[in-house]
Coordinates of N, CA and C in Angstrom, one line a residue:
M1 N 0.9 -1.2 0.0 CA 0.0 0.0 0.0 C 0.9 1.2 0.0
T2 N 0.7 2.1 -0.9 CA 1.5 3.3 -1.0 C 0.9 4.4 -0.1
M3 N 1.7 5.5 0.0 CA 1.3 6.6 0.9 C -0.1 7.2 0.5
N4 N -0.4 7.1 -0.8 CA -1.6 7.7 -1.3 C -2.8 6.8 -1.2
D5 N -2.5 5.5 -0.8 CA -3.6 4.5 -0.7 C -4.0 4.3 0.8
K6 N -3.7 5.2 1.7 CA -4.1 5.1 3.1 C -5.6 5.0 3.2
P7 N -6.1 4.1 4.1 CA -7.6 4.1 4.2 C -8.1 5.4 4.9
V8 N -9.3 5.8 4.5 CA -9.9 7.0 5.0 C -10.5 6.7 6.4
T9 N -10.2 7.6 7.4 CA -10.7 7.5 8.7 C -12.2 7.9 8.7
N10 N -13.0 7.0 9.3 CA -14.5 7.2 9.4 C -14.8 7.4 10.9
V11 N -15.1 8.6 11.3 CA -15.4 8.8 12.7 C -16.8 8.6 13.0
L12 N -17.1 7.5 13.8 CA -18.5 7.2 14.1 C -19.1 7.8 15.3
I13 N -18.2 8.1 16.3 CA -18.6 8.7 17.6 C -17.5 9.7 17.9
D14 N -17.9 10.9 18.3 CA -16.9 11.9 18.7 C -17.7 12.8 19.7
R15 N -17.6 12.4 21.0 CA -18.5 13.1 22.0 C -17.8 13.3 23.3
E16 N -18.0 14.4 23.9 CA -17.5 14.7 25.2 C -18.7 15.0 26.1
D17 N -18.7 14.4 27.3 CA -19.8 14.6 28.3 C -19.1 15.0 29.6
R18 N -19.9 15.7 30.4 CA -19.5 15.9 31.8 C -20.3 14.9 32.7
Q19 N -19.6 14.1 33.5 CA -20.2 13.1 34.3 C -19.6 13.2 35.7
S20 N -20.3 12.8 36.7 CA -19.8 12.6 38.0 C -18.8 11.4 38.0
L21 N -18.0 11.3 39.0 CA -17.1 10.1 39.1 C -17.9 8.8 39.1
L22 N -19.0 8.8 39.9 CA -19.8 7.6 40.0 C -20.5 7.3 38.6
E23 N -21.0 8.3 37.9 CA -21.5 8.0 36.6 C -20.5 7.4 35.6
F24 N -19.3 8.0 35.7 CA -18.2 7.5 34.8 C -17.9 6.1 35.1
A25 N -17.7 5.8 36.4 CA -17.4 4.4 36.9 C -18.5 3.5 36.4
T26 N -19.7 3.9 36.5 CA -20.8 3.0 36.1 C -20.8 2.7 34.6
T27 N -20.4 3.8 33.8 CA -20.2 3.6 32.4 C -19.2 2.6 32.1
L28 N -18.0 2.7 32.8 CA -16.9 1.7 32.6 C -17.3 0.3 32.9
E29 N -18.0 0.2 34.1 CA -18.5 -1.1 34.5 C -19.5 -1.7 33.5
T30 N -20.4 -0.9 32.9 CA -21.3 -1.4 31.9 C -20.6 -1.9 30.7
I31 N -19.6 -1.1 30.2 CA -18.8 -1.5 29.0 C -18.1 -2.8 29.3
A32 N -17.4 -2.9 30.5 CA -16.7 -4.1 30.9 C -17.6 -5.4 30.9
K33 N -18.8 -5.2 31.5 CA -19.8 -6.3 31.7 C -20.2 -6.8 30.3
K34 N -20.6 -5.8 29.4 CA -21.0 -6.2 28.1 C -19.9 -6.9 27.3
L35 N -18.7 -6.4 27.4 CA -17.6 -7.1 26.7 C -17.4 -8.5 27.2
K36 N -17.4 -8.7 28.5 CA -17.2 -10.0 29.1 C -18.3 -11.0 28.7
E37 N -19.6 -10.5 28.7 CA -20.7 -11.4 28.5 C -21.1 -11.5 27.1
E38 N -21.0 -10.5 26.3 CA -21.5 -10.5 24.9 C -20.4 -10.3 23.8
G39 N -19.2 -9.7 24.3 CA -18.2 -9.5 23.3 C -18.4 -8.2 22.6
S40 N -19.4 -7.4 23.0 CA -19.6 -6.1 22.3 C -20.4 -5.2 23.2
F41 N -20.5 -3.9 22.9 CA -21.4 -3.0 23.6 C -21.9 -2.0 22.6
T42 N -23.0 -1.3 22.9 CA -23.6 -0.4 22.0 C -23.7 1.0 22.6
M43 N -23.2 2.0 21.8 CA -23.3 3.4 22.2 C -24.5 4.0 21.5
T44 N -25.3 4.6 22.3 CA -26.6 5.2 21.7 C -26.6 6.7 21.9
E45 N -26.8 7.4 20.8 CA -27.0 8.9 20.9 C -28.2 9.2 20.1
G46 N -29.3 9.6 20.8 CA -30.6 9.9 20.2 C -31.1 8.5 19.6
S47 N -31.4 8.5 18.3 CA -31.8 7.3 17.7 C -30.7 6.5 17.0
K48 N -29.5 7.1 17.1 CA -28.3 6.4 16.4 C -27.7 5.5 17.4
E49 N -27.5 4.2 16.9 CA -26.8 3.2 17.7 C -25.6 2.8 17.0
T50 N -24.5 2.7 17.7 CA -23.2 2.2 17.2 C -22.7 1.0 18.0
V51 N -22.6 -0.1 17.3 CA -22.2 -1.4 18.0 C -20.7 -1.5 17.9
I52 N -20.0 -1.6 19.0 CA -18.6 -1.8 19.1 C -18.3 -3.2 19.4
S53 N -17.7 -4.0 18.5 CA -17.4 -5.4 18.7 C -15.9 -5.7 18.4
P54 N -15.1 -5.5 19.5 CA -13.6 -5.7 19.3 C -13.3 -7.2 19.1
S55 N -12.2 -7.4 18.4 CA -11.7 -8.8 18.3 C -11.2 -9.3 19.6
E56 N -10.8 -10.6 19.6 CA -10.2 -11.1 20.9 C -8.9 -10.5 21.2
H57 N -8.1 -10.1 20.2 CA -6.8 -9.6 20.5 C -6.8 -8.1 20.3
L58 N -6.4 -7.4 21.3 CA -6.4 -5.9 21.3 C -5.0 -5.3 21.6
K59 N -4.8 -4.1 21.1 CA -3.6 -3.3 21.5 C -4.2 -2.3 22.4
V60 N -3.7 -2.3 23.7 CA -4.3 -1.4 24.7 C -3.2 -0.3 25.1
E61 N -3.7 0.9 25.1 CA -2.8 2.0 25.6 C -3.4 2.8 26.7
Y62 N -2.6 3.1 27.7 CA -3.0 3.9 28.9 C -2.1 5.1 28.9
S63 N -2.7 6.2 29.1 CA -1.9 7.5 29.1 C -2.4 8.4 30.3
Y64 N -1.5 8.9 31.1 CA -1.9 9.9 32.1 C -1.0 11.1 32.0
E65 N -1.6 12.3 31.8 CA -0.9 13.5 31.5 C -1.4 14.6 32.5
I66 N -0.5 15.5 32.9 CA -0.8 16.6 33.7 C -0.3 17.9 33.0
K67 N -1.2 18.8 32.8 CA -0.8 20.1 32.1 C -1.4 21.2 33.0
G68 N -0.5 21.8 33.8 CA -1.0 22.8 34.8 C -1.9 22.1 35.8
E69 N -3.1 22.6 35.9 CA -4.1 22.0 36.8 C -5.0 20.9 36.2
K70 N -4.8 20.7 34.9 CA -5.6 19.7 34.2 C -4.9 18.4 34.1
H71 N -5.7 17.4 34.6 CA -5.2 16.0 34.5 C -6.0 15.2 33.5
S72 N -5.4 14.4 32.7 CA -6.0 13.6 31.7 C -5.5 12.2 31.7
F73 N -6.5 11.2 31.9 CA -6.2 9.8 31.8 C -7.0 9.2 30.7
E74 N -6.3 8.5 29.8 CA -7.0 7.9 28.6 C -6.7 6.4 28.6
I75 N -7.8 5.7 28.2 CA -7.7 4.3 27.8 C -8.1 4.2 26.4
E76 N -7.2 3.6 25.6 CA -7.6 3.4 24.2 C -7.3 1.9 23.8
F77 N -8.2 1.3 23.1 CA -7.9 0.0 22.6 C -8.2 -0.1 21.1
D78 N -7.3 -0.7 20.4 CA -7.4 -0.9 18.9 C -7.4 -2.4 18.6
W79 N -8.0 -2.7 17.4 CA -8.0 -4.0 16.9 C -8.2 -4.0 15.4
Y80 N -7.9 -5.1 14.8 CA -8.0 -5.2 13.3 C -9.0 -6.2 13.0
T81 N -9.6 -6.0 11.8 CA -10.6 -7.0 11.3 C -10.1 -7.4 9.9
G82 N -10.7 -8.4 9.3 CA -10.3 -8.8 7.9 C -8.9 -9.3 7.9
D83 N -8.2 -9.0 6.8 CA -6.8 -9.6 6.6 C -5.8 -9.2 7.6
K84 N -6.0 -8.0 8.3 CA -5.1 -7.5 9.2 C -5.3 -8.1 10.6
A85 N -6.4 -8.9 10.8 CA -6.7 -9.4 12.1 C -5.6 -10.3 12.5
Q86 N -5.2 -10.3 13.8 CA -4.1 -11.1 14.3 C -4.5 -12.6 14.3
S87 N -3.7 -13.4 13.7 CA -4.0 -14.8 13.6 C -3.1 -15.5 14.7
E88 N -3.5 -16.7 15.0 CA -2.8 -17.5 16.0 C -1.4 -17.9 15.4
F89 N -0.4 -17.9 16.3 CA 0.9 -18.2 15.9 C 1.4 -19.4 16.6
S90 N 2.0 -20.4 15.9 CA 2.5 -21.6 16.6 C 3.7 -22.1 15.8
I91 N 4.5 -22.9 16.5 CA 5.6 -23.6 15.8 C 5.4 -25.1 15.9
K92 N 5.5 -25.8 14.8 CA 5.2 -27.2 14.8 C 6.5 -27.9 14.4

């Protein structure tokens, strides 16, 4: 794939909310429970629903930054589908 053939980024959700610590913790618990039980979770905004179904193998990043009085902690997880999905590796 050449530099000009990069896939286009399709942003499906881009939202910021103000939540209490308890509300945020509940959101994380709900996502974790859905992932454990069903392997996916659904984000709903109005009548729009976006199903997020990660593969079994994830790349997970954690980041904690401080800039002045602002603290930022991020959790990001990425996965591939199709030909780029991670396949099992073994030596026989």
